[in-house]
mmCIF file of C-alpha atoms in Angstrom:
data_model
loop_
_atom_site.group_PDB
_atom_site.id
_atom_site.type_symbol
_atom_site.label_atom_id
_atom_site.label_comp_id
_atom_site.label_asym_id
_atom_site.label_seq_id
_atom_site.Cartn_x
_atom_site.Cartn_y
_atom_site.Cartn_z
ATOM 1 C CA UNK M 1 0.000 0.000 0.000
ATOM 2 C CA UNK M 2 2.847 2.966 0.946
ATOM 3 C CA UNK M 3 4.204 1.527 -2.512
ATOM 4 C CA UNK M 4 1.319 2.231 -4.205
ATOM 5 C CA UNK M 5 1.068 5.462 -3.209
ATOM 6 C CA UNK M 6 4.489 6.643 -3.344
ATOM 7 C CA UNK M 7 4.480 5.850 -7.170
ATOM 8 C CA UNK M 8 0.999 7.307 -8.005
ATOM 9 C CA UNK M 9 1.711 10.599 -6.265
ATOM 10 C CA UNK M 10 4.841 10.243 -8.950
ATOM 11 C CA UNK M 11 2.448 9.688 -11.743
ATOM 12 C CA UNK M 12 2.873 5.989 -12.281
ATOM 13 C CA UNK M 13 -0.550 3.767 -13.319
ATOM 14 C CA UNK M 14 -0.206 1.465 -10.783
ATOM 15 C CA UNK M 15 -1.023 -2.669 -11.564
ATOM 16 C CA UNK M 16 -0.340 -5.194 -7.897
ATOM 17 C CA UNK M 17 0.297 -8.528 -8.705
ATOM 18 C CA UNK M 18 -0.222 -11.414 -5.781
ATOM 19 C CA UNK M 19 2.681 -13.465 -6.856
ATOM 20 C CA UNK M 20 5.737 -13.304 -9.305
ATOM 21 C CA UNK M 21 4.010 -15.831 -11.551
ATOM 22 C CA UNK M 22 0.673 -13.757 -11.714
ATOM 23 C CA UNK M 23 3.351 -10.370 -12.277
ATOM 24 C CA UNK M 24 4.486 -12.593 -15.327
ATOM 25 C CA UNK M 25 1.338 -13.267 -16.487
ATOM 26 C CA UNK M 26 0.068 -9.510 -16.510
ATOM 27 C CA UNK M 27 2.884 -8.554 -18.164
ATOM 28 C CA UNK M 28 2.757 -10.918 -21.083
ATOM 29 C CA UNK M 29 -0.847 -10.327 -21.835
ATOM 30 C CA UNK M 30 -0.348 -6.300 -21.958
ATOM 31 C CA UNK M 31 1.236 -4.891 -25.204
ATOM 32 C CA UNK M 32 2.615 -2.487 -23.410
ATOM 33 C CA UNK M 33 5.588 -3.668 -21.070
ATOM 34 C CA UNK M 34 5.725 -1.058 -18.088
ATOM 35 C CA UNK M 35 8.375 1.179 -17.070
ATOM 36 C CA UNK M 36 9.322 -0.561 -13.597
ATOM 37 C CA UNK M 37 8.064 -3.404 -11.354
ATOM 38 C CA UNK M 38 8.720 -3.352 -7.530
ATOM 39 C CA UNK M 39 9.411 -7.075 -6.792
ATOM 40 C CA UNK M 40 9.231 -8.521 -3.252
ATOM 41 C CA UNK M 41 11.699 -10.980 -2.775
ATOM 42 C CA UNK M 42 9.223 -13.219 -0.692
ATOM 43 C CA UNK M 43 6.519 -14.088 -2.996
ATOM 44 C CA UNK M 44 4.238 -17.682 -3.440
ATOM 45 C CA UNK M 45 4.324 -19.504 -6.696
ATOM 46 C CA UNK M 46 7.794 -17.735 -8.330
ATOM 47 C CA UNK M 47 9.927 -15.714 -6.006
ATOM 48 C CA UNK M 48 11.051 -12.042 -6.388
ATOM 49 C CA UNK M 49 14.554 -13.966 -7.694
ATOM 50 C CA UNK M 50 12.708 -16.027 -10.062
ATOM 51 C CA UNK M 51 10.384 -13.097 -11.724
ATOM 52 C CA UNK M 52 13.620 -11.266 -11.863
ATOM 53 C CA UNK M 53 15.351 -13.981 -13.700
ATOM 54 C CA UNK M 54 11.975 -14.726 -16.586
ATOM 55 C CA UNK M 55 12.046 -11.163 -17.048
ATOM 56 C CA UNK M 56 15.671 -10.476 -17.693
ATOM 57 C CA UNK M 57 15.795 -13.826 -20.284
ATOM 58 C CA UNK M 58 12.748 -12.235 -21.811
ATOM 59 C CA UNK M 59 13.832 -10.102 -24.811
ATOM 60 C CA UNK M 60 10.638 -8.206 -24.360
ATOM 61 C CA UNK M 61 10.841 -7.718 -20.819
ATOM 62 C CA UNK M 62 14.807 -7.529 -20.523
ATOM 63 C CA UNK M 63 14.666 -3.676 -20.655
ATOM 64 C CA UNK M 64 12.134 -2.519 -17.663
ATOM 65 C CA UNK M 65 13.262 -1.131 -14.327
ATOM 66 C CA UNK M 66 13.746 -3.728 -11.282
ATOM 67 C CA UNK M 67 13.809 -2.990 -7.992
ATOM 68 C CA UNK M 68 13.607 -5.069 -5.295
ATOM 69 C CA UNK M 69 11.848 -4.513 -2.562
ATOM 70 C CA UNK M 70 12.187 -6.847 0.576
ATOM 71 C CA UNK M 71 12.743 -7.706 4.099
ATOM 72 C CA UNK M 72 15.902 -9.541 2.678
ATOM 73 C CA UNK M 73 19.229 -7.801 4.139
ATOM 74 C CA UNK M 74 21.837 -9.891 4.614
ATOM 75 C CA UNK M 75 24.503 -8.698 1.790
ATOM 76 C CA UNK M 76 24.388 -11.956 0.021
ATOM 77 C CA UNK M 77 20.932 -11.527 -0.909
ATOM 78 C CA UNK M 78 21.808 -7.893 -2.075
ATOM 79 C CA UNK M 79 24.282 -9.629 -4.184
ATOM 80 C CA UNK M 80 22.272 -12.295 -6.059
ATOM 81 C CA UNK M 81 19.304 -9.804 -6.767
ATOM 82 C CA UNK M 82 21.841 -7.176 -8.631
ATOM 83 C CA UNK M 83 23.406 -10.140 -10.431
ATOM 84 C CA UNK M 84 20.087 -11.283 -11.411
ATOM 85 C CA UNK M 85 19.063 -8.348 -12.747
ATOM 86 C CA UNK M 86 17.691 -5.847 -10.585
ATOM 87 C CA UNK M 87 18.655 -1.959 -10.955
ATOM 88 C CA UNK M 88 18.106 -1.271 -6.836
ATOM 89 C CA UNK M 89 17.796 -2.952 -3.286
ATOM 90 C CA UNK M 90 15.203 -1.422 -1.040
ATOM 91 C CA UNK M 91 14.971 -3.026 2.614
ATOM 92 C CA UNK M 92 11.748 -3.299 4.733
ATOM 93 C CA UNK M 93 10.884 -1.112 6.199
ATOM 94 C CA UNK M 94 12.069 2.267 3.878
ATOM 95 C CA UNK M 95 10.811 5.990 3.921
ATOM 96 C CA UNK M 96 8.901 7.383 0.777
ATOM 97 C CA UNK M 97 11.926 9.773 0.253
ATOM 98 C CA UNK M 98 14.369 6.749 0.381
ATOM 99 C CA UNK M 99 11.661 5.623 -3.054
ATOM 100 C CA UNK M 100 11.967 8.975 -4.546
ATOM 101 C CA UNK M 101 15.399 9.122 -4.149
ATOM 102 C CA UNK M 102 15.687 5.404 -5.490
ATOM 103 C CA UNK M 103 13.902 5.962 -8.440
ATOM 104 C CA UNK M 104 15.543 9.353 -9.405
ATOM 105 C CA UNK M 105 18.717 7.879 -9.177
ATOM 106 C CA UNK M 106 17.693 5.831 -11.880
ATOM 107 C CA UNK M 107 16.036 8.571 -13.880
ATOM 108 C CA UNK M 108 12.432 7.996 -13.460
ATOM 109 C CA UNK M 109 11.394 10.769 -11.500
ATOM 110 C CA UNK M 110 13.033 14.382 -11.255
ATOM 111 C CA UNK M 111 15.933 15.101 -9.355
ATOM 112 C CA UNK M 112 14.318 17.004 -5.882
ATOM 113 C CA UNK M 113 10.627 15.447 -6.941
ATOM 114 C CA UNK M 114 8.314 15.087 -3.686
ATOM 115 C CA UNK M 115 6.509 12.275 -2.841
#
């Protein structure tokens, strides 16, 4: 829910998924593949890790923003999400400006935007 409305005060359409295999589903029967997906490492049915891996091998998924957003912190974990693909790490529990600064570090919302 903060999720949610972090990015729609930014002016993202917003689309929840339950699971990473219902995430992959949405996306495949969209035409249009979205901008970013906040992943949660601890998902039923396909993991955070696994989504993150189907999208990257996906060559029309391979492109969007990933960030993951978990609970997960030991550095290990960090590791193996970056290698898999994700742009960012976010750790339970985060601030909205710790989002905002997140996702204008990777050039999706204005430098200085609010939340």
């Amino acid at each position: 829910m903060i999720l949610r409305r972090i990015v729609g005060h930014l002016g993202f359409d917003v689309v929840e998924a339950e699971d990473g295999q219902a995430a992959l589903d949405l996306i495949a029967s969209n035409p249009d593949i979205p901008d970013l997906a906040l992943i949660d490492w601890n998902m039923p049915r396909m993991n955070g890790l696994e989504l993150i891996g189907m999208l990257r091998a996906d060559q029309r998924t391979r492109q969007m923003t990933l960030i993951m957003v978990t609970t997960e912190g030991e550095q290990s974990q960090v590791v193996r999400a970056l290698a898999a693909g994700a742009h960012e790490y976010v750790i339970k529990p985060f601030t909205s400006d710790l989002m905002v600064e997140k996702l204008a570090l990777l050039g999706l919302v204005p430098t200085g935007a609010s939340r």
